[in-house]
mmCIF file of C-alpha atoms and ligand atoms in Angstrom:
data_model
loop_
_atom_site.group_PDB
_atom_site.id
_atom_site.type_symbol
_atom_site.label_atom_id
_atom_site.label_comp_id
_atom_site.label_asym_id
_atom_site.label_seq_id
_atom_site.Cartn_x
_atom_site.Cartn_y
_atom_site.Cartn_z
ATOM 1 C CA MET A 1 -78.102 11.162 3.958
ATOM 2 C CA ALA A 2 -78.269 13.799 1.198
ATOM 3 C CA ASN A 3 -75.510 13.512 -1.406
ATOM 4 C CA ARG A 4 -73.255 16.409 -0.463
ATOM 5 C CA PHE A 5 -71.247 15.943 -3.676
ATOM 6 C CA ASP A 6 -74.309 16.586 -5.837
ATOM 7 C CA LEU A 7 -73.770 19.574 -8.142
ATOM 8 C CA SER A 8 -77.293 19.816 -9.585
ATOM 9 C CA GLY A 9 -78.217 23.418 -10.379
ATOM 10 C CA LYS A 10 -74.577 24.576 -10.316
ATOM 11 C CA THR A 11 -72.651 26.070 -13.225
ATOM 12 C CA ALA A 12 -68.999 25.100 -13.637
ATOM 13 C CA LEU A 13 -66.431 26.587 -16.007
ATOM 14 C CA VAL A 14 -63.393 24.440 -16.867
ATOM 15 C CA THR A 15 -60.477 26.094 -18.661
ATOM 16 C CA GLY A 16 -58.375 23.915 -20.953
ATOM 17 C CA ALA A 17 -61.312 21.560 -21.450
ATOM 18 C CA SER A 18 -60.451 20.642 -25.044
ATOM 19 C CA GLN A 19 -58.349 17.585 -24.084
ATOM 20 C CA GLY A 20 -56.532 15.737 -21.313
ATOM 21 C CA LEU A 21 -57.401 16.305 -17.673
ATOM 22 C CA GLY A 22 -59.673 19.294 -18.400
ATOM 23 C CA ALA A 23 -61.960 17.200 -20.613
ATOM 24 C CA GLY A 24 -62.078 14.587 -17.841
ATOM 25 C CA PHE A 25 -62.889 17.208 -15.184
ATOM 26 C CA ALA A 26 -65.709 18.560 -17.347
ATOM 27 C CA LYS A 27 -67.265 15.119 -17.786
ATOM 28 C CA THR A 28 -67.026 14.360 -14.072
ATOM 29 C CA LEU A 29 -68.666 17.666 -13.100
ATOM 30 C CA ALA A 30 -71.447 17.068 -15.641
ATOM 31 C CA GLU A 31 -72.005 13.556 -14.257
ATOM 32 C CA ALA A 32 -72.357 15.102 -10.789
ATOM 33 C CA GLY A 33 -75.159 17.321 -12.162
ATOM 34 C CA ALA A 34 -73.408 20.607 -13.008
ATOM 35 C CA LYS A 35 -73.975 22.555 -16.222
ATOM 36 C CA VAL A 36 -70.481 22.842 -17.661
ATOM 37 C CA ALA A 37 -68.858 25.599 -19.719
ATOM 38 C CA LEU A 38 -66.046 24.008 -21.732
ATOM 39 C CA ALA A 39 -63.415 26.685 -22.331
ATOM 40 C CA ALA A 40 -60.264 26.580 -24.488
ATOM 41 C CA ARG A 41 -58.877 27.920 -27.766
ATOM 42 C CA GLN A 42 -59.646 24.874 -29.953
ATOM 43 C CA THR A 43 -63.417 25.196 -30.181
ATOM 44 C CA GLY A 44 -63.851 22.265 -32.584
ATOM 45 C CA LYS A 45 -62.703 19.873 -29.863
ATOM 46 C CA LEU A 46 -65.007 21.594 -27.371
ATOM 47 C CA GLU A 47 -68.037 21.082 -29.626
ATOM 48 C CA ALA A 48 -67.234 17.370 -29.809
ATOM 49 C CA LEU A 49 -67.007 17.123 -26.010
ATOM 50 C CA LYS A 50 -70.229 19.119 -25.616
ATOM 51 C CA GLY A 51 -71.948 16.537 -27.873
ATOM 52 C CA GLU A 52 -70.563 13.715 -25.734
ATOM 53 C CA ILE A 53 -71.776 15.294 -22.483
ATOM 54 C CA GLU A 54 -75.203 16.058 -23.914
ATOM 55 C CA ALA A 55 -75.559 12.525 -25.283
ATOM 56 C CA ALA A 56 -75.030 11.291 -21.718
ATOM 57 C CA GLY A 57 -77.856 13.568 -20.485
ATOM 58 C CA GLY A 58 -75.738 16.505 -19.283
ATOM 59 C CA THR A 59 -75.718 20.212 -20.159
ATOM 60 C CA ALA A 60 -72.651 21.903 -21.652
ATOM 61 C CA ALA A 61 -71.596 24.946 -23.672
ATOM 62 C CA ALA A 62 -68.481 25.342 -25.835
ATOM 63 C CA ILE A 63 -66.802 28.655 -25.005
ATOM 64 C CA ALA A 64 -63.799 30.132 -26.845
ATOM 65 C CA MET A 65 -61.265 31.407 -24.330
ATOM 66 C CA ASP A 66 -57.560 32.258 -24.273
ATOM 67 C CA VAL A 67 -56.649 32.442 -20.587
ATOM 68 C CA THR A 68 -53.708 34.753 -21.289
ATOM 69 C CA ASP A 69 -55.941 37.477 -22.735
ATOM 70 C CA LEU A 70 -58.097 39.611 -20.414
ATOM 71 C CA ASP A 71 -60.697 40.522 -23.065
ATOM 72 C CA SER A 72 -61.075 36.885 -24.062
ATOM 73 C CA VAL A 73 -61.483 35.817 -20.421
ATOM 74 C CA ARG A 74 -64.158 38.452 -19.776
ATOM 75 C CA ALA A 75 -66.023 37.552 -22.974
ATOM 76 C CA ALA A 76 -65.945 33.872 -21.994
ATOM 77 C CA PHE A 77 -67.489 34.582 -18.589
ATOM 78 C CA ASP A 78 -70.170 36.765 -20.241
ATOM 79 C CA ALA A 79 -70.969 34.004 -22.739
ATOM 80 C CA THR A 80 -71.130 31.401 -19.963
ATOM 81 C CA GLU A 81 -73.420 33.568 -17.873
ATOM 82 C CA ALA A 82 -75.741 34.120 -20.854
ATOM 83 C CA GLU A 83 -75.902 30.402 -21.693
ATOM 84 C CA LEU A 84 -75.653 28.626 -18.348
ATOM 85 C CA GLY A 85 -75.893 31.213 -15.539
ATOM 86 C CA THR A 86 -73.325 32.703 -13.150
ATOM 87 C CA VAL A 87 -70.314 30.487 -12.570
ATOM 88 C CA ASP A 88 -70.418 28.682 -9.198
ATOM 89 C CA ILE A 89 -67.315 26.565 -9.773
ATOM 90 C CA LEU A 90 -64.198 27.596 -11.702
ATOM 91 C CA VAL A 91 -61.599 24.965 -12.524
ATOM 92 C CA ASN A 92 -58.412 26.783 -13.537
ATOM 93 C CA ASN A 93 -56.925 23.868 -15.462
ATOM 94 C CA ALA A 94 -55.398 25.321 -18.669
ATOM 95 C CA GLY A 95 -51.660 24.792 -18.529
ATOM 96 C CA ILE A 96 -48.598 24.180 -20.678
ATOM 97 C CA ALA A 97 -45.042 23.009 -20.126
ATOM 98 C CA VAL A 98 -41.838 23.857 -21.977
ATOM 99 C CA THR A 99 -39.296 21.077 -21.383
ATOM 100 C CA LYS A 100 -35.811 22.543 -21.835
ATOM 101 C CA PRO A 101 -32.596 22.887 -19.834
ATOM 102 C CA PHE A 102 -32.630 26.142 -17.864
ATOM 103 C CA LEU A 103 -29.712 27.539 -19.899
ATOM 104 C CA GLU A 104 -31.686 27.060 -23.134
ATOM 105 C CA MET A 105 -34.983 28.585 -21.995
ATOM 106 C CA SER A 106 -35.777 31.645 -24.104
ATOM 107 C CA VAL A 107 -37.660 34.638 -22.772
ATOM 108 C CA GLU A 108 -40.562 33.586 -25.018
ATOM 109 C CA ASP A 109 -40.544 30.081 -23.498
ATOM 110 C CA TRP A 110 -40.579 31.540 -20.000
ATOM 111 C CA ASP A 111 -43.343 34.026 -20.756
ATOM 112 C CA SER A 112 -45.574 31.464 -22.459
ATOM 113 C CA VAL A 113 -45.468 29.113 -19.450
ATOM 114 C CA LEU A 114 -45.916 31.817 -16.818
ATOM 115 C CA ASP A 115 -48.606 33.613 -18.827
ATOM 116 C CA THR A 116 -50.688 30.465 -19.257
ATOM 117 C CA ASN A 117 -50.165 28.699 -15.939
ATOM 118 C CA LEU A 118 -50.053 31.671 -13.580
ATOM 119 C CA LYS A 119 -51.407 34.838 -15.194
ATOM 120 C CA GLY A 120 -54.209 32.764 -16.751
ATOM 121 C CA CYS A 121 -55.324 31.617 -13.298
ATOM 122 C CA PHE A 122 -55.106 35.191 -11.996
ATOM 123 C CA LEU A 123 -57.246 36.561 -14.839
ATOM 124 C CA ALA A 124 -59.917 33.848 -14.753
ATOM 125 C CA GLY A 125 -59.812 33.676 -10.951
ATOM 126 C CA GLN A 126 -60.324 37.411 -10.562
ATOM 127 C CA GLU A 127 -63.144 37.482 -13.101
ATOM 128 C CA ALA A 128 -64.914 34.548 -11.431
ATOM 129 C CA ALA A 129 -64.384 35.911 -7.927
ATOM 130 C CA ARG A 130 -65.766 39.348 -8.803
ATOM 131 C CA ARG A 131 -68.964 37.789 -10.123
ATOM 132 C CA MET A 132 -69.276 35.307 -7.244
ATOM 133 C CA ALA A 133 -68.667 38.082 -4.682
ATOM 134 C CA ALA A 134 -71.267 40.348 -6.293
ATOM 135 C CA ARG A 135 -73.874 37.598 -6.081
ATOM 136 C CA HIS A 136 -72.889 36.844 -2.470
ATOM 137 C CA SER A 137 -73.270 40.527 -1.521
ATOM 138 C CA GLU A 138 -76.862 40.354 -2.788
ATOM 139 C CA GLY A 139 -77.620 37.432 -0.465
ATOM 140 C CA GLY A 140 -76.819 34.656 -2.958
ATOM 141 C CA GLU A 141 -74.168 31.980 -2.847
ATOM 142 C CA GLY A 142 -70.465 32.653 -3.412
ATOM 143 C CA GLY A 143 -68.495 29.983 -5.199
ATOM 144 C CA SER A 144 -65.536 27.643 -5.365
ATOM 145 C CA ILE A 145 -62.347 28.161 -7.344
ATOM 146 C CA ILE A 146 -60.079 25.170 -7.928
ATOM 147 C CA ASN A 147 -56.584 25.868 -9.223
ATOM 148 C CA ILE A 148 -54.924 22.861 -10.850
ATOM 149 C CA ALA A 149 -51.395 22.942 -9.471
ATOM 150 C CA SER A 150 -48.990 19.976 -9.514
ATOM 151 C CA VAL A 151 -46.635 18.057 -7.248
ATOM 152 C CA LEU A 152 -44.036 20.039 -9.224
ATOM 153 C CA GLY A 153 -45.230 23.112 -7.336
ATOM 154 C CA GLN A 154 -43.836 21.448 -4.222
ATOM 155 C CA SER A 155 -40.819 19.601 -5.660
ATOM 156 C CA VAL A 156 -38.700 19.985 -8.808
ATOM 157 C CA ILE A 157 -37.368 17.862 -11.649
ATOM 158 C CA GLY A 158 -34.900 18.994 -14.313
ATOM 159 C CA HIS A 159 -35.720 20.881 -17.512
ATOM 160 C CA LEU A 160 -39.026 22.254 -16.214
ATOM 161 C CA SER A 161 -37.892 25.448 -14.470
ATOM 162 C CA GLY A 162 -40.712 27.620 -15.798
ATOM 163 C CA TYR A 163 -43.350 24.987 -15.146
ATOM 164 C CA CYS A 164 -42.237 24.220 -11.576
ATOM 165 C CA THR A 165 -41.997 27.940 -10.812
ATOM 166 C CA SER A 166 -45.471 28.605 -12.193
ATOM 167 C CA LYS A 167 -47.049 25.826 -10.124
ATOM 168 C CA ALA A 168 -45.293 26.882 -6.893
ATOM 169 C CA ALA A 169 -46.492 30.440 -7.472
ATOM 170 C CA LEU A 170 -49.999 29.156 -8.208
ATOM 171 C CA ILE A 171 -50.109 27.565 -4.758
ATOM 172 C CA GLN A 172 -49.188 30.921 -3.205
ATOM 173 C CA LEU A 173 -51.818 32.645 -5.362
ATOM 174 C CA THR A 174 -54.371 30.088 -4.142
ATOM 175 C CA LYS A 175 -53.578 30.889 -0.511
ATOM 176 C CA SER A 176 -53.602 34.659 -1.094
ATOM 177 C CA MET A 177 -56.958 34.479 -2.855
ATOM 178 C CA ALA A 178 -58.403 32.230 -0.140
ATOM 179 C CA LEU A 179 -57.329 34.687 2.560
ATOM 180 C CA GLU A 180 -58.926 37.688 0.878
ATOM 181 C CA LEU A 181 -62.010 36.082 -0.606
ATOM 182 C CA ALA A 182 -63.335 34.085 2.365
ATOM 183 C CA ARG A 183 -65.320 37.097 3.579
ATOM 184 C CA VAL A 184 -67.143 37.355 0.239
ATOM 185 C CA GLY A 185 -68.147 33.702 0.180
ATOM 186 C CA VAL A 186 -65.536 32.466 -2.275
ATOM 187 C CA ARG A 187 -63.427 29.408 -1.442
ATOM 188 C CA VAL A 188 -60.141 28.880 -3.263
ATOM 189 C CA ASN A 189 -58.213 25.605 -3.142
ATOM 190 C CA ALA A 190 -55.584 23.860 -5.232
ATOM 191 C CA LEU A 191 -55.737 20.321 -6.570
ATOM 192 C CA ALA A 192 -52.195 19.044 -7.090
ATOM 193 C CA PRO A 193 -51.965 15.961 -9.301
ATOM 194 C CA GLY A 194 -48.898 13.782 -9.389
ATOM 195 C CA TYR A 195 -47.993 11.944 -12.586
ATOM 196 C CA ILE A 196 -51.221 11.302 -14.473
ATOM 197 C CA GLU A 197 -51.266 9.478 -17.793
ATOM 198 C CA THR A 198 -52.751 11.607 -20.592
ATOM 199 C CA PRO A 199 -52.408 11.273 -24.372
ATOM 200 C CA ILE A 200 -49.621 13.844 -24.521
ATOM 201 C CA ASN A 201 -47.303 12.291 -21.919
ATOM 202 C CA THR A 202 -47.922 8.573 -22.332
ATOM 203 C CA ASP A 203 -44.948 8.143 -24.736
ATOM 204 C CA PHE A 204 -42.566 9.719 -22.218
ATOM 205 C CA PHE A 205 -43.591 7.276 -19.499
ATOM 206 C CA HIS A 206 -42.470 4.402 -21.730
ATOM 207 C CA THR A 207 -38.920 5.773 -22.087
ATOM 208 C CA PRO A 208 -36.199 4.649 -19.616
ATOM 209 C CA ALA A 209 -36.403 8.049 -17.861
ATOM 210 C CA GLY A 210 -40.172 7.751 -17.582
ATOM 211 C CA GLU A 211 -40.019 4.193 -16.260
ATOM 212 C CA LYS A 212 -37.459 5.245 -13.645
ATOM 213 C CA LEU A 213 -39.763 8.029 -12.547
ATOM 214 C CA VAL A 214 -42.719 5.662 -12.133
ATOM 215 C CA LYS A 215 -40.548 3.352 -9.971
ATOM 216 C CA GLY A 216 -40.039 6.323 -7.621
ATOM 217 C CA ILE A 217 -43.788 6.594 -6.949
ATOM 218 C CA PRO A 218 -44.657 4.619 -3.772
ATOM 219 C CA GLN A 219 -47.749 3.116 -5.428
ATOM 220 C CA ARG A 220 -45.476 2.223 -8.424
ATOM 221 C CA GLN A 221 -47.987 3.285 -11.033
ATOM 222 C CA LEU A 222 -49.150 6.357 -12.883
ATOM 223 C CA GLY A 223 -52.437 7.979 -11.963
ATOM 224 C CA GLN A 224 -55.367 7.996 -14.339
ATOM 225 C CA SER A 225 -57.598 10.991 -15.008
ATOM 226 C CA GLU A 226 -60.439 9.465 -12.954
ATOM 227 C CA ASP A 227 -58.168 9.207 -9.914
ATOM 228 C CA LEU A 228 -58.607 12.979 -9.579
ATOM 229 C CA ASP A 229 -62.409 12.744 -9.365
ATOM 230 C CA GLY A 230 -62.542 12.467 -5.576
ATOM 231 C CA GLY A 231 -60.441 15.596 -5.023
ATOM 232 C CA LEU A 232 -62.284 17.517 -7.724
ATOM 233 C CA LEU A 233 -65.774 16.695 -6.436
ATOM 234 C CA LEU A 234 -64.727 17.356 -2.861
ATOM 235 C CA LEU A 235 -63.429 20.844 -3.648
ATOM 236 C CA ALA A 236 -66.264 21.690 -6.056
ATOM 237 C CA SER A 237 -69.058 20.703 -3.724
ATOM 238 C CA GLU A 238 -70.697 21.680 -0.497
ATOM 239 C CA ALA A 239 -68.867 18.768 1.153
ATOM 240 C CA SER A 240 -65.809 21.053 1.437
ATOM 241 C CA LYS A 241 -67.614 24.200 2.581
ATOM 242 C CA TYR A 242 -65.169 24.723 5.494
ATOM 243 C CA MET A 243 -62.068 24.195 3.304
ATOM 244 C CA THR A 244 -60.226 27.102 1.757
ATOM 245 C CA GLY A 245 -56.557 27.797 1.019
ATOM 246 C CA THR A 246 -55.681 24.095 1.004
ATOM 247 C CA VAL A 247 -53.724 21.949 -1.430
ATOM 248 C CA VAL A 248 -55.296 18.550 -2.073
ATOM 249 C CA THR A 249 -52.549 16.303 -3.431
ATOM 250 C CA VAL A 250 -53.363 13.188 -5.486
ATOM 251 C CA ASP A 251 -50.048 11.548 -6.323
ATOM 252 C CA GLY A 252 -49.811 7.886 -5.309
ATOM 253 C CA GLY A 253 -47.494 8.988 -2.487
ATOM 254 C CA PHE A 254 -44.931 10.739 -4.759
ATOM 255 C CA LEU A 255 -44.336 13.692 -2.427
ATOM 256 C CA VAL A 256 -43.728 11.612 0.674
ATOM 257 C CA ALA A 257 -41.152 9.350 -1.010
HETATM 258 P P1 NDP B 1 -52.956 19.016 -22.003
HETATM 259 O O1 NDP B 1 -51.811 19.585 -22.750
HETATM 260 O O2 NDP B 1 -53.508 17.694 -22.409
HETATM 261 O O3 NDP B 1 -54.160 20.077 -22.038
HETATM 262 C C1 NDP B 1 -53.922 21.419 -21.794
HETATM 263 C C2 NDP B 1 -55.209 22.180 -22.035
HETATM 264 O O4 NDP B 1 -54.939 23.565 -21.795
HETATM 265 C C3 NDP B 1 -55.725 22.060 -23.458
HETATM 266 O O5 NDP B 1 -57.109 21.820 -23.417
HETATM 267 C C4 NDP B 1 -55.430 23.419 -24.082
HETATM 268 O O6 NDP B 1 -56.479 23.760 -24.971
HETATM 269 C C5 NDP B 1 -55.495 24.325 -22.849
HETATM 270 N N1 NDP B 1 -54.766 25.575 -23.022
HETATM 271 C C6 NDP B 1 -53.434 25.747 -23.228
HETATM 272 N N2 NDP B 1 -53.157 27.050 -23.375
HETATM 273 C C7 NDP B 1 -54.352 27.716 -23.238
HETATM 274 C C8 NDP B 1 -54.728 29.071 -23.296
HETATM 275 N N3 NDP B 1 -53.822 30.054 -23.527
HETATM 276 N N4 NDP B 1 -56.012 29.392 -23.122
HETATM 277 C C9 NDP B 1 -56.938 28.431 -22.894
HETATM 278 N N5 NDP B 1 -56.655 27.114 -22.842
HETATM 279 C C10 NDP B 1 -55.359 26.774 -23.016
HETATM 280 O O7 NDP B 1 -52.536 19.014 -20.452
HETATM 281 P P2 NDP B 1 -53.003 18.095 -19.214
HETATM 282 O O8 NDP B 1 -54.406 17.711 -19.379
HETATM 283 O O9 NDP B 1 -51.995 17.051 -18.990
HETATM 284 O O10 NDP B 1 -52.870 19.143 -18.017
HETATM 285 C C11 NDP B 1 -53.955 19.920 -17.552
HETATM 286 C C12 NDP B 1 -53.518 20.667 -16.301
HETATM 287 O O11 NDP B 1 -53.133 19.723 -15.303
HETATM 288 C C13 NDP B 1 -52.326 21.596 -16.516
HETATM 289 O O12 NDP B 1 -52.479 22.752 -15.730
HETATM 290 C C14 NDP B 1 -51.166 20.766 -16.004
HETATM 291 O O13 NDP B 1 -50.109 21.556 -15.586
HETATM 292 C C15 NDP B 1 -51.824 20.030 -14.851
HETATM 293 N N6 NDP B 1 -51.149 18.811 -14.449
HETATM 294 C C16 NDP B 1 -51.060 17.735 -15.313
HETATM 295 C C17 NDP B 1 -50.432 16.574 -14.900
HETATM 296 C C18 NDP B 1 -50.319 15.375 -15.783
HETATM 297 O O14 NDP B 1 -49.643 14.424 -15.385
HETATM 298 N N7 NDP B 1 -50.976 15.349 -16.944
HETATM 299 C C19 NDP B 1 -49.832 16.478 -13.566
HETATM 300 C C20 NDP B 1 -49.967 17.670 -12.761
HETATM 301 C C21 NDP B 1 -50.618 18.771 -13.201
HETATM 302 P P3 NDP B 1 -56.343 24.625 -26.342
HETATM 303 O O15 NDP B 1 -55.018 24.260 -26.952
HETATM 304 O O16 NDP B 1 -57.529 24.172 -27.105
HETATM 305 O O17 NDP B 1 -56.460 26.044 -25.899
#
């Protein structure tokens, strides 16, 4: 049977690829055969990751991109197209969290979270979809957009009001995009990770609050970046060609507990 998860010949763009889950997604897509545009603001880190991917036999490009800025988003898609071809797969991964009690959230805190996590996905998603739809209208393939949501788009914990709101809204954006873009060959799905250990949160999970949280996960352990590979490759590839508007949750059972 042909490998329906094979991404050879495809171009993927991953936002927020300079560290954490985004860097992992980029490596996984490259291993599956895709040419990968690594997009973020810290281009030094992107160059290092590009070197790593190329050393393993893959193809990558380091692309400067601030997802909150329309001109920067457009320029990043132009640069990707010039270097690697039209984007077939967009992973809207760039995201931030401000951890503060609701009463202490400033307007700037709120705007920074919503601008990055929600508006960023709108800007990059619209830019990708326009290009995918144009190609589809000329008889070519459309594309797949994967929005990285979170279990906190479907549940809440304290001190993350902006973050939880942004991820819930991102799920609604995913469904709205899927509804409108199906006819132009563009699939849009969300991948919702549970608690995944990355360099920036590992300290928290060793505090009493973090340990309590892990005990509440039915599988009683944190996820690792590679635990998201199955969901990512499913949504990126041809294997999910009849899936759009869905939320694929990878959380060790967190949401059913
Ligand atoms: P990190 O903080 O490790 O990485 C965030 C990435 O986003 C960085 O590469 C950063 O790059 C990029 N980024 C931030 N702001 C911008 C911007 N304005 N423009 C472009 N890139 C930006 O986070 P994680 O890897 O942990 O999280 C990645 C995604 O996964 C997020 O959307 C997060 O909400 C989601 N998620 C994470 C979970 C976890 O447990 N880790 C669980 C559920 C969801 P740079 O600073 O170079 O621009």
